[in-house]
Coordinates of C-alpha atoms in Angstrom, one line a residue:
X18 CA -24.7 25.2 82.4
X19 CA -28.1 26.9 81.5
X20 CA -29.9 24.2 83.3
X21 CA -28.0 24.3 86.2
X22 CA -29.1 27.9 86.3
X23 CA -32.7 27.5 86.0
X24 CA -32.2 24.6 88.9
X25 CA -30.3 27.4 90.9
X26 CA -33.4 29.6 90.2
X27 CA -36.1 27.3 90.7
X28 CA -34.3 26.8 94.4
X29 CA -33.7 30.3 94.9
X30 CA -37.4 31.0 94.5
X31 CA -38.0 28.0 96.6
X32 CA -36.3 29.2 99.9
X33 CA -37.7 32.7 99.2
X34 CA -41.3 31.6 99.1
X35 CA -40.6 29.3 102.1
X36 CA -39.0 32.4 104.0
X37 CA -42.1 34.4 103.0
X38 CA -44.3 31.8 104.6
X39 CA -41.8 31.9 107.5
X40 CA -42.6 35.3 108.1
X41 CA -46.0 35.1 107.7
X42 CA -46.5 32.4 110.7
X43 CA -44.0 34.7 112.7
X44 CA -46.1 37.6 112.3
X45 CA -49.5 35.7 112.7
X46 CA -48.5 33.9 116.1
X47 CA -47.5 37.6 117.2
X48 CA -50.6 39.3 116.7
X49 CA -52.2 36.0 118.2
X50 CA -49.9 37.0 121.3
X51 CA -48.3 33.8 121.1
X52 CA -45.1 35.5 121.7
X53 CA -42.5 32.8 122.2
X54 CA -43.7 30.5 119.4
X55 CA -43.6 33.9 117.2
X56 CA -40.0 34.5 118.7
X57 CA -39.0 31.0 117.3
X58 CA -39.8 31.6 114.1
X59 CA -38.6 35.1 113.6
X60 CA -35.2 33.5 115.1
X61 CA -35.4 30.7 112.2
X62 CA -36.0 33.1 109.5
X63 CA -33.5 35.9 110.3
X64 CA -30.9 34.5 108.2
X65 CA -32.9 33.2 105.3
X66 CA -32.7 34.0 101.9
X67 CA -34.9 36.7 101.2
X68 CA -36.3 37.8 105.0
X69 CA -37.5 40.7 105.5
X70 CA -35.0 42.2 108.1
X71 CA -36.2 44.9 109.5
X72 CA -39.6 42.9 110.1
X73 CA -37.9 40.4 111.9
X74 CA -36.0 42.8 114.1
X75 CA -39.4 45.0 114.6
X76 CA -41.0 42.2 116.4
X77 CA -38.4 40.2 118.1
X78 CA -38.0 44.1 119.4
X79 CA -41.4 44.2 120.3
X80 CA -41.1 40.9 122.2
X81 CA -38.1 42.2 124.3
X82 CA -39.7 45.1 125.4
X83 CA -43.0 43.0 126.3
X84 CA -40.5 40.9 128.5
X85 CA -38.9 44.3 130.1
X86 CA -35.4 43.7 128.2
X87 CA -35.4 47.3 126.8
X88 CA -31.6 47.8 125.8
X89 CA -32.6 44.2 123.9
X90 CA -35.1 46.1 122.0
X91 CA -33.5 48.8 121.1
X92 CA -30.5 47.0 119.8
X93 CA -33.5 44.8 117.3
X94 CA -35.2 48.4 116.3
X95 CA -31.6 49.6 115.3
X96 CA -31.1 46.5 113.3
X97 CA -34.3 46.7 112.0
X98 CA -33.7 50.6 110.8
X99 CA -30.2 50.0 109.9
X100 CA -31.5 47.1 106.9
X101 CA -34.3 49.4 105.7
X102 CA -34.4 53.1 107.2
X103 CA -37.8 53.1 104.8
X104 CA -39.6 50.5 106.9
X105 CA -41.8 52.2 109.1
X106 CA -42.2 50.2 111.9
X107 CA -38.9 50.4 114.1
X108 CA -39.5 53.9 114.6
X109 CA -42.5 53.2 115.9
X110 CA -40.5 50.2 118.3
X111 CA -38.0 53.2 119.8
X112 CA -40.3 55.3 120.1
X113 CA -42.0 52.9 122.3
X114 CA -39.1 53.1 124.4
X115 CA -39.1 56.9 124.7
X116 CA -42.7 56.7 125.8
X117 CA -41.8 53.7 128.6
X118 CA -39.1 56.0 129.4
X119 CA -41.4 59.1 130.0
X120 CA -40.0 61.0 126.7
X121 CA -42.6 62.1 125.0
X122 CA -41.2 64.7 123.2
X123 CA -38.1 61.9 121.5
X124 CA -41.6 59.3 121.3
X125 CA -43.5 62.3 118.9
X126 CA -40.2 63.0 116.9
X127 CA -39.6 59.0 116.0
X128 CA -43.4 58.4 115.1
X129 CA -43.1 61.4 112.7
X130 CA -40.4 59.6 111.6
X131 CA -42.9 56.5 111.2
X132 CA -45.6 58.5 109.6
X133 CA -43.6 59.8 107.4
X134 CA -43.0 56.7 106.0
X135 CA -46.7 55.2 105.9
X136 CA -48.8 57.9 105.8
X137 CA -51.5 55.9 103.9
X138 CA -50.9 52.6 106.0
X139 CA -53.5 51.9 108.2
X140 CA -51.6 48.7 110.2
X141 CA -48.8 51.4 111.2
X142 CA -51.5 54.1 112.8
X143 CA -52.8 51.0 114.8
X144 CA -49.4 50.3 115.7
X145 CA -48.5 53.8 116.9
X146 CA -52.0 53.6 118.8
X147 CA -50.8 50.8 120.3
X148 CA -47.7 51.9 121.0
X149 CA -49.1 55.2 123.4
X150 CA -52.1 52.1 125.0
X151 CA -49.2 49.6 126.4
X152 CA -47.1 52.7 127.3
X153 CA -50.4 54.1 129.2
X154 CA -54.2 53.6 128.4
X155 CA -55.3 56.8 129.9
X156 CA -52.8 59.5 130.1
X157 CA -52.9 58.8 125.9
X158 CA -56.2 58.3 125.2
X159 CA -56.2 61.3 122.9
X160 CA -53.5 59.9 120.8
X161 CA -54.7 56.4 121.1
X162 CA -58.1 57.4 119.7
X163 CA -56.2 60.2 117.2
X164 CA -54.1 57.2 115.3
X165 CA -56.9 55.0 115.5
X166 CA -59.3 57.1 113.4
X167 CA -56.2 57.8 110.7
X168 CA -56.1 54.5 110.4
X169 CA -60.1 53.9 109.8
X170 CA -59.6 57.0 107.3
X171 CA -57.3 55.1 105.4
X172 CA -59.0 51.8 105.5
X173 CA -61.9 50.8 107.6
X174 CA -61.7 47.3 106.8
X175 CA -58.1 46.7 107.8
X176 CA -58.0 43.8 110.4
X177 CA -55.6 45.4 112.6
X178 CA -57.9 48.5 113.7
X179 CA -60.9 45.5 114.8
X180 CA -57.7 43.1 116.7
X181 CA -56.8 45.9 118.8
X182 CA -60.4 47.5 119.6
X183 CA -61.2 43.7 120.3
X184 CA -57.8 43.7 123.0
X185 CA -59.0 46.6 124.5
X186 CA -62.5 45.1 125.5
X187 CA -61.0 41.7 126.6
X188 CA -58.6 43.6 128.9
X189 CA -61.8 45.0 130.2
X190 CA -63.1 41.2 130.4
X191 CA -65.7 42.6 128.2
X192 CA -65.8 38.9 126.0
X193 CA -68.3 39.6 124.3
X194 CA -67.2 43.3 122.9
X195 CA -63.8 41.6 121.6
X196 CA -65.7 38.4 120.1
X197 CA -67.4 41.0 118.0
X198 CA -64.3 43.1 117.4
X199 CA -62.6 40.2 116.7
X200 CA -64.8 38.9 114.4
X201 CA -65.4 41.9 112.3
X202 CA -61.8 41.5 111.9
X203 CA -61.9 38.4 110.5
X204 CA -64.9 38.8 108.2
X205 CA -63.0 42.0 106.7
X206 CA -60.3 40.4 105.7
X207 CA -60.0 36.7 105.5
X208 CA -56.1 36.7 105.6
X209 CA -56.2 38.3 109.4
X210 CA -55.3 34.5 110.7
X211 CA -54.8 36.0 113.8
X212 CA -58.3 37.5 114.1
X213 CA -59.6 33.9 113.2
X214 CA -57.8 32.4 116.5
X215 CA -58.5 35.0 119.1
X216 CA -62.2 35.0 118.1
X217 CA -62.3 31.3 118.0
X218 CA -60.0 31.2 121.4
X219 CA -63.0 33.0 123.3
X220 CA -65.1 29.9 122.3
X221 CA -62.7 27.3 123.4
X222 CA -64.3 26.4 127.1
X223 CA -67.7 27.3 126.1
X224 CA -68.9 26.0 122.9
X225 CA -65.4 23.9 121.6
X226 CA -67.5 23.1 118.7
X227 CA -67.7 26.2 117.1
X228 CA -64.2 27.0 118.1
X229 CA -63.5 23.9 115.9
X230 CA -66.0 25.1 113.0
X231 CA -64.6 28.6 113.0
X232 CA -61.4 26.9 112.3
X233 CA -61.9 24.9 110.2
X234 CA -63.0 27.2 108.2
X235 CA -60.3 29.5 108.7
X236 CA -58.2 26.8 107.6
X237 CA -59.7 26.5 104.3
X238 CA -58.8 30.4 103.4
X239 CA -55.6 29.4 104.4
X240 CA -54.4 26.3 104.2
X241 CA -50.8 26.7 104.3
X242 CA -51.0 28.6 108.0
X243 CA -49.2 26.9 110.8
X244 CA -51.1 28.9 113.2
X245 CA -54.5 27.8 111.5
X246 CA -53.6 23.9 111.3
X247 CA -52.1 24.4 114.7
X248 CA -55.2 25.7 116.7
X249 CA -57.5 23.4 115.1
X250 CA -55.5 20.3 116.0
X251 CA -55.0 21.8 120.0
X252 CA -58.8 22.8 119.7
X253 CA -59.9 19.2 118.7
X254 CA -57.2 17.6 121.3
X255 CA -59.0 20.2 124.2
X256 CA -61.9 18.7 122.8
X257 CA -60.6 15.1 123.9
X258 CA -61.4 14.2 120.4
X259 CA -58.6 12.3 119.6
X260 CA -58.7 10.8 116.1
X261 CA -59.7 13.9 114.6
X262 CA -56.5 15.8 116.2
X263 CA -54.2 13.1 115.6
X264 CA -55.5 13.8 111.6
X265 CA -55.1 17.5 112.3
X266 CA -51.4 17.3 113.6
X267 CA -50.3 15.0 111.1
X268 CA -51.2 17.3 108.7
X269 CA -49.4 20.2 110.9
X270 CA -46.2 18.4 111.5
X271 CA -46.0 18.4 107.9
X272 CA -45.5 22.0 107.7
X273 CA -42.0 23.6 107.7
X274 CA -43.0 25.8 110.4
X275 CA -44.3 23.7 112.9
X276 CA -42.5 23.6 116.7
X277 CA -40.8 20.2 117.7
X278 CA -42.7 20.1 121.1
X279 CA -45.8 19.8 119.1
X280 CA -44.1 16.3 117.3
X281 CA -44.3 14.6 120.7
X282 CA -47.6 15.6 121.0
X283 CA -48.9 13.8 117.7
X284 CA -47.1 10.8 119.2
X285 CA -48.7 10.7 121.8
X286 CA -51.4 10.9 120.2
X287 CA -50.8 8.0 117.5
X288 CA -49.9 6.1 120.6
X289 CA -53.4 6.6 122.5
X290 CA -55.0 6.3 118.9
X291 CA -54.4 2.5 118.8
X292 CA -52.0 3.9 115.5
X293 CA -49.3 1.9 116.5
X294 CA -47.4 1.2 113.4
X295 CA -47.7 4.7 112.4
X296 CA -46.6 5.7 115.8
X297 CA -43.5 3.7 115.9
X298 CA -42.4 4.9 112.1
X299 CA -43.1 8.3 112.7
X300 CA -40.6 8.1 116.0
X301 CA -38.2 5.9 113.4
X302 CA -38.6 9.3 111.3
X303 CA -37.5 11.7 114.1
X304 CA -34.6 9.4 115.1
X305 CA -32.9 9.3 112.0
X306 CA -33.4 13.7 112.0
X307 CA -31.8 13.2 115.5
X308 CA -31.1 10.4 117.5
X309 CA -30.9 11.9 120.5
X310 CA -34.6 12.6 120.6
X311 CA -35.3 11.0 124.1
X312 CA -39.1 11.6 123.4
X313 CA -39.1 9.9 120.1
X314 CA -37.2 7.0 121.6
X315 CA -40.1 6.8 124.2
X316 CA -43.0 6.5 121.9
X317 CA -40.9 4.6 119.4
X318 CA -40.8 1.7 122.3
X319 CA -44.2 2.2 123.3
X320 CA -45.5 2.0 119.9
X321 CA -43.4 -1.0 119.4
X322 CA -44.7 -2.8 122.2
X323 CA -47.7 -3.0 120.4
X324 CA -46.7 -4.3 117.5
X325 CA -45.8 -8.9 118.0
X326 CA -43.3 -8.6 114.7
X327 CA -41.0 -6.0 117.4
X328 CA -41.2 -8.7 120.1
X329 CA -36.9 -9.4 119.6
X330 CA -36.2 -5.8 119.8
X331 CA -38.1 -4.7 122.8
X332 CA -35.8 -5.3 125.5
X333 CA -33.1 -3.4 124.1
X334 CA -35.3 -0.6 123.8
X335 CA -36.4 -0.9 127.0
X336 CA -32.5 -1.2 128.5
X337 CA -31.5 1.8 126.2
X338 CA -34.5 4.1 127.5
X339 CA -33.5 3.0 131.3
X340 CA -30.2 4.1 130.7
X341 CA -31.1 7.0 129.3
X342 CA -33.7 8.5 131.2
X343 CA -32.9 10.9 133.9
X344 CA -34.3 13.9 136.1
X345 CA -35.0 16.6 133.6
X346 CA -38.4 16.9 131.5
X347 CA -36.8 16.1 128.5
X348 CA -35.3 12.6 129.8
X349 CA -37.8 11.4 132.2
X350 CA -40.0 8.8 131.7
X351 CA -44.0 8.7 132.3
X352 CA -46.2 5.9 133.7
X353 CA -46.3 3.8 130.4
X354 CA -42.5 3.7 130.5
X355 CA -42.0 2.3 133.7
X356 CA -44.7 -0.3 133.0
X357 CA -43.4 -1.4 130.1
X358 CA -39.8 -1.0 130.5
X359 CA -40.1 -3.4 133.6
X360 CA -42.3 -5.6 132.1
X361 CA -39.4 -6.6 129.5
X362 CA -37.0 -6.5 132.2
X363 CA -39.5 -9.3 134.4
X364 CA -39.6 -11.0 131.5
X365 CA -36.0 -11.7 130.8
X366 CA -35.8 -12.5 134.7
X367 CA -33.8 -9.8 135.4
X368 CA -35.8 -8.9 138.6
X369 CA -34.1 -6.7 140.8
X370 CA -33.8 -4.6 137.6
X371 CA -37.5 -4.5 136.9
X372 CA -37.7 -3.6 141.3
X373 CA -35.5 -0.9 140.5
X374 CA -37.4 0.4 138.0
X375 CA -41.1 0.1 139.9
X376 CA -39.9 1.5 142.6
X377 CA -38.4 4.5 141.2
X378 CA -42.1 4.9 139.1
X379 CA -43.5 4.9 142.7
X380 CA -41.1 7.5 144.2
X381 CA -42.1 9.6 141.1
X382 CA -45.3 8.9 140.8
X383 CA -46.8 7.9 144.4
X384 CA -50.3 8.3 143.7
X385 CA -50.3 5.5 141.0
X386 CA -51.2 2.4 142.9
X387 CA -50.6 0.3 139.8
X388 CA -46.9 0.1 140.5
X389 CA -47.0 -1.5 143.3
X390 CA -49.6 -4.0 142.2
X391 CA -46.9 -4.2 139.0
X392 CA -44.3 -4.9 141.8
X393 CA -46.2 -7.2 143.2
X394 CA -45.9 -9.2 140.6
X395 CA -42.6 -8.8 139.8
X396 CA -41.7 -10.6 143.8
X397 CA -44.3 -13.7 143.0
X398 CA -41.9 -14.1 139.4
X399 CA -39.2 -14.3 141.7
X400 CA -40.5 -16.2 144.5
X401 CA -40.0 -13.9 147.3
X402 CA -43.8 -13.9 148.7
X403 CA -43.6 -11.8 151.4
X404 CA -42.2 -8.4 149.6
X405 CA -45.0 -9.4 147.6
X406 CA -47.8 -9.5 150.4
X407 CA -46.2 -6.3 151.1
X408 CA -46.1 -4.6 147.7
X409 CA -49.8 -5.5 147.2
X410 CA -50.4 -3.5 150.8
X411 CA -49.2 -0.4 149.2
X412 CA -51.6 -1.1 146.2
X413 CA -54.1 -1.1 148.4
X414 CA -53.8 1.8 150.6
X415 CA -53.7 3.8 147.4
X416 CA -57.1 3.0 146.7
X417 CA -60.6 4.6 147.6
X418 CA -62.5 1.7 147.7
X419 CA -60.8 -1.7 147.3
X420 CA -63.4 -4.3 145.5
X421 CA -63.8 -7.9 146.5
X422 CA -60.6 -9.2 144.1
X423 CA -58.3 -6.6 145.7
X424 CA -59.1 -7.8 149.1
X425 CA -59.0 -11.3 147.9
X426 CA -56.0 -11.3 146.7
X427 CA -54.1 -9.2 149.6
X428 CA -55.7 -12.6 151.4
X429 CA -53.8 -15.0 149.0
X430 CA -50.7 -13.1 149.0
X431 CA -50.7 -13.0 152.6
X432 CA -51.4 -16.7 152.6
X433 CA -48.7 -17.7 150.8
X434 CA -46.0 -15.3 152.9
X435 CA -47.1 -17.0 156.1
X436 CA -46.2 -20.3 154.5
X437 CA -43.0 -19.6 152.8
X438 CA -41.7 -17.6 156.3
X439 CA -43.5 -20.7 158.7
X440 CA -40.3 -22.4 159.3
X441 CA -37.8 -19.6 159.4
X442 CA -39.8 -16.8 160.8
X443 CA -42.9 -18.1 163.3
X444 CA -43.7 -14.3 164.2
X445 CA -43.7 -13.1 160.7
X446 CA -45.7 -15.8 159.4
X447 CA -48.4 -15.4 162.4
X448 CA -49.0 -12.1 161.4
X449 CA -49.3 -13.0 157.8
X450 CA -52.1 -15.4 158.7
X451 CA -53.9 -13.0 160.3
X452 CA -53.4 -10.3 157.6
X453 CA -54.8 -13.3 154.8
X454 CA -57.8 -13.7 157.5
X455 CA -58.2 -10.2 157.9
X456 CA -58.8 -9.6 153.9
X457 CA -60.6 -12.4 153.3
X458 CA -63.0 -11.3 156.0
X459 CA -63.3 -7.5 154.2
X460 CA -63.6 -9.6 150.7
X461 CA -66.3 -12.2 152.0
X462 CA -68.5 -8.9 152.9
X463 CA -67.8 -6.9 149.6
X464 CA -69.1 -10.4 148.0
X465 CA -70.7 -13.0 151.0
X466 CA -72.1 -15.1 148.2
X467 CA -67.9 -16.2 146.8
X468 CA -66.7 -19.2 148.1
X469 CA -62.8 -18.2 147.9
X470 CA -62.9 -16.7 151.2
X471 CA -64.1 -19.5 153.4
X472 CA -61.3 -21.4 151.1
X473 CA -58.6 -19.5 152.5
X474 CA -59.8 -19.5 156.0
X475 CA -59.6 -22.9 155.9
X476 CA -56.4 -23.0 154.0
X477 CA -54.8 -20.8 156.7
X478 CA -56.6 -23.2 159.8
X479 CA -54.5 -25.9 158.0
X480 CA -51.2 -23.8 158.0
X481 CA -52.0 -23.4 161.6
X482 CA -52.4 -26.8 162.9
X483 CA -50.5 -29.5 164.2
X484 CA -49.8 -32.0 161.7
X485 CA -52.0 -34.8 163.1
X486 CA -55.0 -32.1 163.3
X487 CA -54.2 -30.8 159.6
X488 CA -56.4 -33.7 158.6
X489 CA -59.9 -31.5 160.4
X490 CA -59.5 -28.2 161.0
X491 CA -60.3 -26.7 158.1
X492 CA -63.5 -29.2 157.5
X493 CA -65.6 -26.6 158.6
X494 CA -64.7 -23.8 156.4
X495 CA -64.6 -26.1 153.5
X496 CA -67.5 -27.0 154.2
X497 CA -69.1 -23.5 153.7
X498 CA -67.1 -23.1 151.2
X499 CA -68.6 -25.9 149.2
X500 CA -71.9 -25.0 149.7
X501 CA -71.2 -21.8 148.9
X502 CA -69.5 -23.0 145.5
X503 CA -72.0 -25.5 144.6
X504 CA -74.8 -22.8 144.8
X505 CA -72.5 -20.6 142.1
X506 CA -73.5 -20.3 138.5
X507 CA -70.8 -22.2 137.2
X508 CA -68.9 -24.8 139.8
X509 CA -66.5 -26.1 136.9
X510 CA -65.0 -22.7 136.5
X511 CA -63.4 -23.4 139.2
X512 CA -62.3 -26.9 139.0
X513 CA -58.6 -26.9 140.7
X514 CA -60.2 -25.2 144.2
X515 CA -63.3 -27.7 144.1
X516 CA -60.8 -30.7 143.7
X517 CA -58.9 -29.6 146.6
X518 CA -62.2 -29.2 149.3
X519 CA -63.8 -32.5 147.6
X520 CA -61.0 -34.4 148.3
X521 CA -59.9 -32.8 151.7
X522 CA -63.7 -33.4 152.9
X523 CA -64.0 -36.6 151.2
X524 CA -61.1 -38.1 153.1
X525 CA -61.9 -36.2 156.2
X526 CA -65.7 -38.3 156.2
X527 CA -63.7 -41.2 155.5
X528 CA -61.6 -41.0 159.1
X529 CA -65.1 -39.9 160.6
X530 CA -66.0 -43.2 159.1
X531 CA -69.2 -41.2 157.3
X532 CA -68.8 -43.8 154.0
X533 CA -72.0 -42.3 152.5
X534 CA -70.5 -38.4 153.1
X535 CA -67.5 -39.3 151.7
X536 CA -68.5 -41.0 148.5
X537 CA -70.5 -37.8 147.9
X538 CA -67.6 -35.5 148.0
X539 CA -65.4 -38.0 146.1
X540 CA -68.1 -38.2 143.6
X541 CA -68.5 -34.3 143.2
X542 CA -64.6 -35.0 142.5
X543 CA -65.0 -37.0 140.0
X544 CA -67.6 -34.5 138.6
X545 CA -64.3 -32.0 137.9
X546 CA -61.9 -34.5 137.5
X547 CA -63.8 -37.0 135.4
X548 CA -60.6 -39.2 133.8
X549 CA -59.0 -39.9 136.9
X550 CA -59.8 -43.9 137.3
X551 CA -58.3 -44.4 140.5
X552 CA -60.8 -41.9 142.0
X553 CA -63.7 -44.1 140.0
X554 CA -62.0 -47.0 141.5
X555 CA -61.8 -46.0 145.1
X556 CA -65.6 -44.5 144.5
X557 CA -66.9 -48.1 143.6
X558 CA -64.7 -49.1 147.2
X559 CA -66.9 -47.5 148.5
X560 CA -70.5 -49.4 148.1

């Protein structure tokens, strides 16, 4: 029984110190005026063991009246007054109101209230002060400058005197005034988190590295501060320094009080680490909190995809995330979903499926010419060239400045629709011809020195033809073709296109009874094709 008390104890005092810390990070991301992250954790804490009550309901008042809901904040400052009429600060919250509400007489009676309570607290005369500066900056000056020098009477060196002086010169865009202010702040008292951020904040776009140093450092006075291991990790993600804020929000996620919107985030960025195996069992991790997590089924995919011992479980992934996914931010899908979510589909031959998803990527995301280059592909897998000729047109409209392989292989897909549509559509496959000539002529000017083009025109002269002239038309753009190739760095690499003009020109020579032409082309064939004994046989015909 008497260990089971000390257990109940030791847990008590747990929760307690983790409330405390709670309330801490509330308070901090306040004064940081990060107002709805400090709303979320005043929300979470309210009914912990051991909160502080009439804290809580001070500043979620003070956040409702900074969002104009004032009969919200007076209901928190009543809360707040009702759990301890001692604490100071409510009075300070209605009176607020009064002054909002041009009662300036019911303001004065509620601070005396206030001041009352904390005469010898120099935090509340800054809060008071602030209280007549948001109600208005210059009819109160008087009693903004009155509380403020109470409060320096009572302690120069409190942090909250040197955060507000610092707000008033930044609403001035005077940055420099409130990186001093803010500053002095923090070298005063090393505890002011929030004096830490705002100074560093001002250094974010200018010099992020000593935004980063400043934190760091901060974080070292105070390790266990969300808001400090929070604004380091963002300030070395704005940074575009990956690694080191992947670290940095690994170690923040860890913390009680972090947000959940910030776990995608170090997903992400395990994901575009090359961390994949941490990446997928971190998303296993926030699955089994809640399996719902659409987010954490997206990178645990992604990751996955990565990773060859997942190969067996990727399409279900992929089929569960396409079923899933819908229009609002938290289902939808980004550009490495669709990519590899059809990918798996393609691969399984489940086509249309993999169309549906491409082309839903491109109604999303039109700008992204990889889809249809993606869906390209996906009609060549299933054979139905001309959608593919077509797809690959919206590729390349989408870009600025097509290179010599995107017009090259517009050509080829081109090519290839004219022939599959030559018997059943005439018109279609015309126009498909002269599409393939078309881009091979723009690719032979990006690169006149590649052979390919002169290939295909020849290719398509063929297609063209009458069958009995099949055998000549295309002799001289092979013929080009092959100079062009034979005047390359390396003919070999590209062995299957030099068989094809070698043996085309070869047997055209022959039925232009040109024996010597031909045996040179069949012997530059047997120069790719070196096993192939009836080609030495037919060669040695020849002499």
């Amino acid at each position: 029984m008497k260990i089971r008390s000390i257990f109940s104890l030791m847990l008590a005092g747990a929760a307690l110190g983790m409330s405390a810390q709670t309330q801490s990070d509330a308070v901090q991301y306040y004064k940081a005026d990060q107002f709805e992250n400090a709303k979320e954790l005043l929300q979470r804490n309210m009914n912990a063991p051991g909160a502080n009550q009439a804290e809580n309901n001070y500043y979620l008042g003070l956040i409702s009246l900074r969002d104009g809901k004032s009969s919200e904040a007076l209901a928190f400052f009543n809360k707040g007054v009702e759990a301890d009429p001692e604490f100071a600060y409510n009075y300070v919250g209605l009176a607020s109101l009064e002054l909002k509400n041009g009662d300036k007489k019911g303001a004065e009676t509620l601070l005396k209230e206030a001041d009352k309570r904390g005469k010898k607290d120099a935090s509340l005369q800054v809060a008071i002060a602030r209280a007549y500066y948001d109600a208005d900056p210059i009819a109160y000056a008087k009693e903004i400058e009155k509380y403020l020098d109470k409060a320096r009477k009572i302690d120069m060196e409190e942090a909250d005197i040197y955060l507000f002086e610092g707000d008033r010169k930044y609403d001035k865009k005077d940055w420099g005034g409130a990186a001093a202010q803010y500053e002095m702040g923090a070298n005063y008292e090393q505890e002011a988190v929030e004096a830490y951020v705002k100074y560093a904040n001002l250094f974010t776009q200018v010099n992020p590295q000593y935004a980063i140093n400043m934190l760091n450092r901060l974080l070292q006075l105070n390790p266990n501060s969300a808001l400090a291991q929070r604004e380091l990790a963002n300030a070395y993600y704005n940074n575009e320094n990956y690694n080191e804020a992947a670290k940095a929000y690994g170690e923040y996620v860890r913390n009680s009080n972090h947000f959940k919107q910030d776990e995608d985030r170090y997903a992400f960025l395990l994901f575009y680490g090359g961390d994949y195996q941490k990446g997928y069992d971190y998303a296993t991790q926030l699955l089994q909190t809640n399996p719902s997590n659409f987010t954490a089924q997206r990178f645990q995919f992604m990751n996955a995809a990565q990773l060859p011992a997942m190969k067996d479980r990727l399409l279900g992934m992929a089929e569960a995330l396409w079923k899933g996914h819908g229009p609002t931010p938290a289902t939808s899908l980004s550009v490495v979903d669709y990519n590899l979510i059809s990918e798996e589909l393609s691969a399984a031959k489940r086509f249309e499926e993999a169309e549906a998803v491409l082309k839903e990527g491109i109604e999303k995301v039109p700008t992204n010419a990889d889809f249809n280059k993606r869906l390209a592909v996906v009609y060549v897998d299933e054979n139905n060239l001309p959608a593919a000729a077509d797809a690959f047109a919206g590729y390349l409209s989408k870009l600025e400045k097509p290179n010599f392989n995107d017009f090259n292989q517009q050509a080829t897909y081109s090519f290839y629709a004219g022939v599959q549509t030559k018997a059943d559509n005439p018109a279609a496959s015309e126009k498909f011809f002269e599409d393939a000539l078309k881009y091979a002529g723009l690719a032979q000017q990006e690169l006149p020195s590649n052979y390919r083009p002169k290939k295909l025109a020849g290719d398509v002269a063929m297609q063209r033809a009458s069958k009995e002239a099949a055998s000549s038309v295309a002799a001289p753009f092979y013929e080009e073709a092959w100079g062009l190739l034979m005047a390359s760095d390396d003919p070999t690499r590209y062995k299957n296109d030099a068989i094809t003009i070698y043996n085309y020109l070869g047997n055209y020579y022959l039925d232009q009874k040109n024996t010597a032409k031909a045996k040179e082309y069949f012997n530059n064939y047997r120069t790719f094709d070196p096993n192939n004994a009836d080609y030495a046989k037919f060669v040695e015909s020849l002499k």
